[in-house]
Amino acid sequence: TVLVVPVTWTGRDLQFVSILSDCQITRDLKMKPGLKKFFDISMFMVMNVGMNSCDIITDGLTAYALWHIHPYWAYLTVLWMFSPFLMHLMLIVLRKKEKGYKEGLKEAFIHFPLVTPVTNTYYAYEMYEIKYSKPMSVKSLTLIERLKMKAGKLSLTEAFMESGPQLLHQLHMFLCLGSVGGLTQQISIV
C-alpha cells in the first residue's frame, strides 16, 4: 500500500509525495533468519538492558553529586530509584491473600535497582535460545512476544514510578539552582 500525502501548494498545482507504509518496507527487507535474530536481540539489549542500566547508574551518580550540594535532594533521588521496589513491597502486604509472600517478594525483587537489567539480560538469552526460521513458527513468535511483553511491563513500571517523579524533581532542582548541574545530571535528565 502506498499513501499519498499533499506536501506543498504552488499556485495551481498541488504537489504530492508518496510514502511507503511500514508493511511494504518490512516486506522488502527480506532478512535472513540469523540476521533477524541478531537484530532482534541487539535492539532488545540496547533498549531494555543498556538504557535501563545507564539510567540507574546516572541516577546513582547524580545522587552522589547532589550529596555535596543538598543532601535532601540526594535522598529524594535515591528514593525515586527504589520507588518501584517499595511500591511492589506495599502491594505484597495489600494482596497477601491473592499471592503468597514468596511469589510477591520474587516479583518485588525484580524491581530492585540494577536487577531489572539482569532480568532483561536473561530474557535476551531466552530469545537467543528460540529458533528463528523462515517463515517463523507461531510458537516461536509467541515466545518472543511474551518475552518482549515481560520486559515492557518492567520498563513501564520503572517509567511511571521512577522516571516520571524523578523528572519533576530534577526540573525543580533546575529551577531552584538556575543550572542543570554536572554531566551525570544532564545525562540523567535525558
GROMACS .gro file of C-alpha atoms in nm:
model
  190
    1THR     CA    1   0.000   0.000   0.000
    2VAL     CA    2   0.118   0.350  -0.082
    3LEU     CA    3  -0.002   0.660   0.099
    4VAL     CA    4  -0.014   0.983  -0.099
    5VAL     CA    5   0.019   1.297   0.109
    6PRO     CA    6  -0.012   1.660  -0.012
    7VAL     CA    7   0.307   1.850   0.063
    8THR     CA    8   0.306   2.200  -0.083
    9TRP     CA    9   0.075   2.427  -0.273
   10THR     CA   10   0.250   2.604  -0.562
   11GLY     CA   11  -0.002   2.816  -0.748
   12ARG     CA   12  -0.244   2.595  -0.935
   13ASP     CA   13  -0.057   2.268  -0.886
   14LEU     CA   14  -0.068   2.062  -0.573
   15GLN     CA   15   0.248   1.855  -0.530
   16PHE     CA   16   0.222   1.509  -0.376
   17VAL     CA   17   0.475   1.281  -0.215
   18SER     CA   18   0.417   0.910  -0.181
   19ILE     CA   19   0.515   0.745   0.145
   20LEU     CA   20   0.551   0.371   0.163
   21SER     CA   21   0.368   0.212   0.452
   22ASP     CA   22   0.563   0.020   0.716
   23CYS     CA   23   0.422  -0.310   0.588
   24GLN     CA   24   0.578  -0.270   0.246
   25ILE     CA   25   0.914  -0.156   0.384
   26THR     CA   26   0.949  -0.456   0.616
   27ARG     CA   27   0.828  -0.691   0.343
   28ASP     CA   28   1.101  -0.566   0.107
   29LEU     CA   29   1.386  -0.606   0.361
   30LYS     CA   30   1.390  -0.989   0.339
   31MET     CA   31   1.631  -1.053   0.627
   32LYS     CA   32   1.791  -1.390   0.673
   33PRO     CA   33   1.682  -1.563   0.998
   34GLY     CA   34   2.029  -1.527   1.159
   35LEU     CA   35   2.042  -1.155   1.082
   36LYS     CA   36   1.685  -1.107   1.207
   37LYS     CA   37   1.776  -1.287   1.531
   38PHE     CA   38   2.085  -1.069   1.574
   39PHE     CA   39   1.882  -0.754   1.505
   40ASP     CA   40   1.603  -0.852   1.747
   41ILE     CA   41   1.837  -0.943   2.032
   42SER     CA   42   2.058  -0.636   1.976
   43MET     CA   43   1.761  -0.399   1.985
   44PHE     CA   44   1.623  -0.578   2.290
   45MET     CA   45   1.957  -0.545   2.471
   46VAL     CA   46   2.004  -0.178   2.382
   47MET     CA   47   1.651  -0.071   2.475
   48ASN     CA   48   1.584  -0.292   2.778
   49VAL     CA   49   1.927  -0.351   2.927
   50GLY     CA   50   2.158  -0.073   2.813
   51MET     CA   51   1.927   0.222   2.856
   52ASN     CA   52   1.790   0.096   3.188
   53SER     CA   53   2.141   0.036   3.323
   54CYS     CA   54   2.256   0.384   3.212
   55ASP     CA   55   1.952   0.538   3.377
   56ILE     CA   56   2.014   0.368   3.710
   57ILE     CA   57   2.389   0.437   3.708
   58THR     CA   58   2.346   0.806   3.622
   59ASP     CA   59   2.076   0.838   3.888
   60GLY     CA   60   2.318   0.698   4.145
   61LEU     CA   61   2.596   0.931   4.030
   62THR     CA   62   2.353   1.224   4.039
   63ALA     CA   63   2.257   1.135   4.397
   64TYR     CA   64   2.626   1.123   4.490
   65ALA     CA   65   2.690   1.462   4.326
   66LEU     CA   66   2.384   1.613   4.498
   67TRP     CA   67   2.504   1.494   4.837
   68HIS     CA   68   2.752   1.783   4.849
   69ILE     CA   69   2.501   2.044   4.732
   70HIS     CA   70   2.176   1.944   4.902
   71PRO     CA   71   2.155   1.613   5.094
   72TYR     CA   72   1.775   1.607   5.093
   73TRP     CA   73   1.770   1.617   4.714
   74ALA     CA   74   2.019   1.328   4.715
   75TYR     CA   75   1.791   1.127   4.946
   76LEU     CA   76   1.493   1.202   4.725
   77THR     CA   77   1.685   1.088   4.414
   78VAL     CA   78   1.767   0.758   4.586
   79LEU     CA   79   1.404   0.725   4.695
   80TRP     CA   80   1.290   0.759   4.331
   81MET     CA   81   1.540   0.489   4.234
   82PHE     CA   82   1.387   0.248   4.486
   83SER     CA   83   1.022   0.351   4.445
   84PRO     CA   84   0.922   0.066   4.204
   85PHE     CA   85   1.066  -0.186   4.452
   86LEU     CA   86   0.899  -0.017   4.752
   87MET     CA   87   0.565   0.002   4.570
   88HIS     CA   88   0.575  -0.370   4.497
   89LEU     CA   89   0.661  -0.441   4.862
   90MET     CA   90   0.350  -0.247   4.964
   91LEU     CA   91   0.144  -0.444   4.713
   92ILE     CA   92   0.261  -0.768   4.875
   93VAL     CA   93   0.111  -0.657   5.205
   94LEU     CA   94  -0.212  -0.540   5.043
   95ARG     CA   95  -0.256  -0.852   4.828
   96LYS     CA   96  -0.133  -1.113   5.072
   97LYS     CA   97  -0.445  -1.326   5.023
   98GLU     CA   98  -0.414  -1.334   4.643
   99LYS     CA   99  -0.049  -1.436   4.620
  100GLY     CA  100   0.191  -1.589   4.865
  101TYR     CA  101   0.468  -1.385   5.018
  102LYS     CA  102   0.734  -1.586   4.838
  103GLU     CA  103   0.590  -1.513   4.493
  104GLY     CA  104   0.530  -1.148   4.587
  105LEU     CA  105   0.886  -1.099   4.712
  106LYS     CA  106   1.020  -1.251   4.393
  107GLU     CA  107   0.810  -1.008   4.189
  108ALA     CA  108   0.920  -0.714   4.406
  109PHE     CA  109   1.289  -0.809   4.393
  110ILE     CA  110   1.286  -0.785   4.013
  111HIS     CA  111   1.219  -0.411   4.054
  112PHE     CA  112   1.522  -0.356   4.278
  113PRO     CA  113   1.771  -0.119   4.106
  114LEU     CA  114   2.007  -0.298   3.864
  115VAL     CA  115   1.810  -0.625   3.895
  116THR     CA  116   1.579  -0.528   3.607
  117PRO     CA  117   1.868  -0.513   3.355
  118VAL     CA  118   1.990  -0.853   3.477
  119THR     CA  119   1.637  -0.992   3.438
  120ASN     CA  120   1.612  -0.847   3.087
  121THR     CA  121   1.953  -0.996   3.002
  122TYR     CA  122   1.810  -1.335   3.099
  123TYR     CA  123   1.511  -1.266   2.872
  124ALA     CA  124   1.755  -1.181   2.590
  125TYR     CA  125   1.926  -1.517   2.647
  126GLU     CA  126   1.587  -1.686   2.625
  127MET     CA  127   1.532  -1.502   2.294
  128TYR     CA  128   1.867  -1.637   2.177
  129GLU     CA  129   1.751  -1.990   2.252
  130ILE     CA  130   1.442  -1.952   2.029
  131LYS     CA  131   1.480  -2.097   1.681
  132TYR     CA  132   1.450  -1.838   1.406
  133SER     CA  133   1.344  -1.974   1.070
  134LYS     CA  134   1.184  -1.854   0.751
  135PRO     CA  135   0.887  -1.841   0.794
  136MET     CA  136   0.876  -1.807   1.173
  137SER     CA  137   0.663  -2.062   1.355
  138VAL     CA  138   0.368  -1.943   1.561
  139LYS     CA  139   0.524  -2.095   1.874
  140SER     CA  140   0.850  -1.901   1.825
  141LEU     CA  141   0.667  -1.574   1.757
  142THR     CA  142   0.452  -1.626   2.066
  143LEU     CA  143   0.757  -1.689   2.287
  144ILE     CA  144   0.934  -1.379   2.151
  145GLU     CA  145   0.623  -1.168   2.206
  146ARG     CA  146   0.586  -1.295   2.565
  147LEU     CA  147   0.948  -1.207   2.645
  148LYS     CA  148   0.909  -0.860   2.496
  149MET     CA  149   0.586  -0.815   2.693
  150LYS     CA  150   0.757  -0.911   3.021
  151ALA     CA  151   1.039  -0.666   2.955
  152GLY     CA  152   0.789  -0.398   2.857
  153LYS     CA  153   0.599  -0.438   3.183
  154LEU     CA  154   0.921  -0.395   3.380
  155SER     CA  155   1.006  -0.081   3.183
  156LEU     CA  156   0.655   0.058   3.221
  157THR     CA  157   0.664   0.019   3.599
  158GLU     CA  158   1.003   0.188   3.609
  159ALA     CA  159   0.880   0.474   3.390
  160PHE     CA  160   0.574   0.554   3.599
  161MET     CA  161   0.720   0.503   3.945
  162GLU     CA  162   1.077   0.627   3.898
  163SER     CA  163   1.142   0.830   3.585
  164GLY     CA  164   0.830   1.048   3.591
  165PRO     CA  165   0.861   1.168   3.951
  166GLN     CA  166   1.237   1.199   3.913
  167LEU     CA  167   1.197   1.424   3.609
  168LEU     CA  168   0.974   1.657   3.810
  169HIS     CA  169   1.228   1.651   4.093
  170GLN     CA  170   1.514   1.737   3.856
  171LEU     CA  171   1.313   2.016   3.693
  172HIS     CA  172   1.251   2.159   4.043
  173MET     CA  173   1.626   2.145   4.113
  174PHE     CA  174   1.695   2.315   3.780
  175LEU     CA  175   1.450   2.595   3.859
  176CYS     CA  176   1.590   2.642   4.211
  177LEU     CA  177   1.958   2.633   4.116
  178GLY     CA  178   1.933   2.805   3.779
  179SER     CA  179   2.159   2.547   3.614
  180VAL     CA  180   2.126   2.189   3.501
  181GLY     CA  181   2.424   2.066   3.704
  182GLY     CA  182   2.703   1.829   3.614
  183LEU     CA  183   2.734   1.586   3.327
  184THR     CA  184   2.572   1.296   3.516
  185GLN     CA  185   2.264   1.503   3.598
  186GLN     CA  186   2.238   1.619   3.236
  187ILE     CA  187   2.255   1.259   3.114
  188SER     CA  188   2.007   1.153   3.382
  189ILE     CA  189   1.755   1.414   3.269
  190VAL     CA  190   1.779   1.298   2.907
   0.00000   0.00000   0.00000
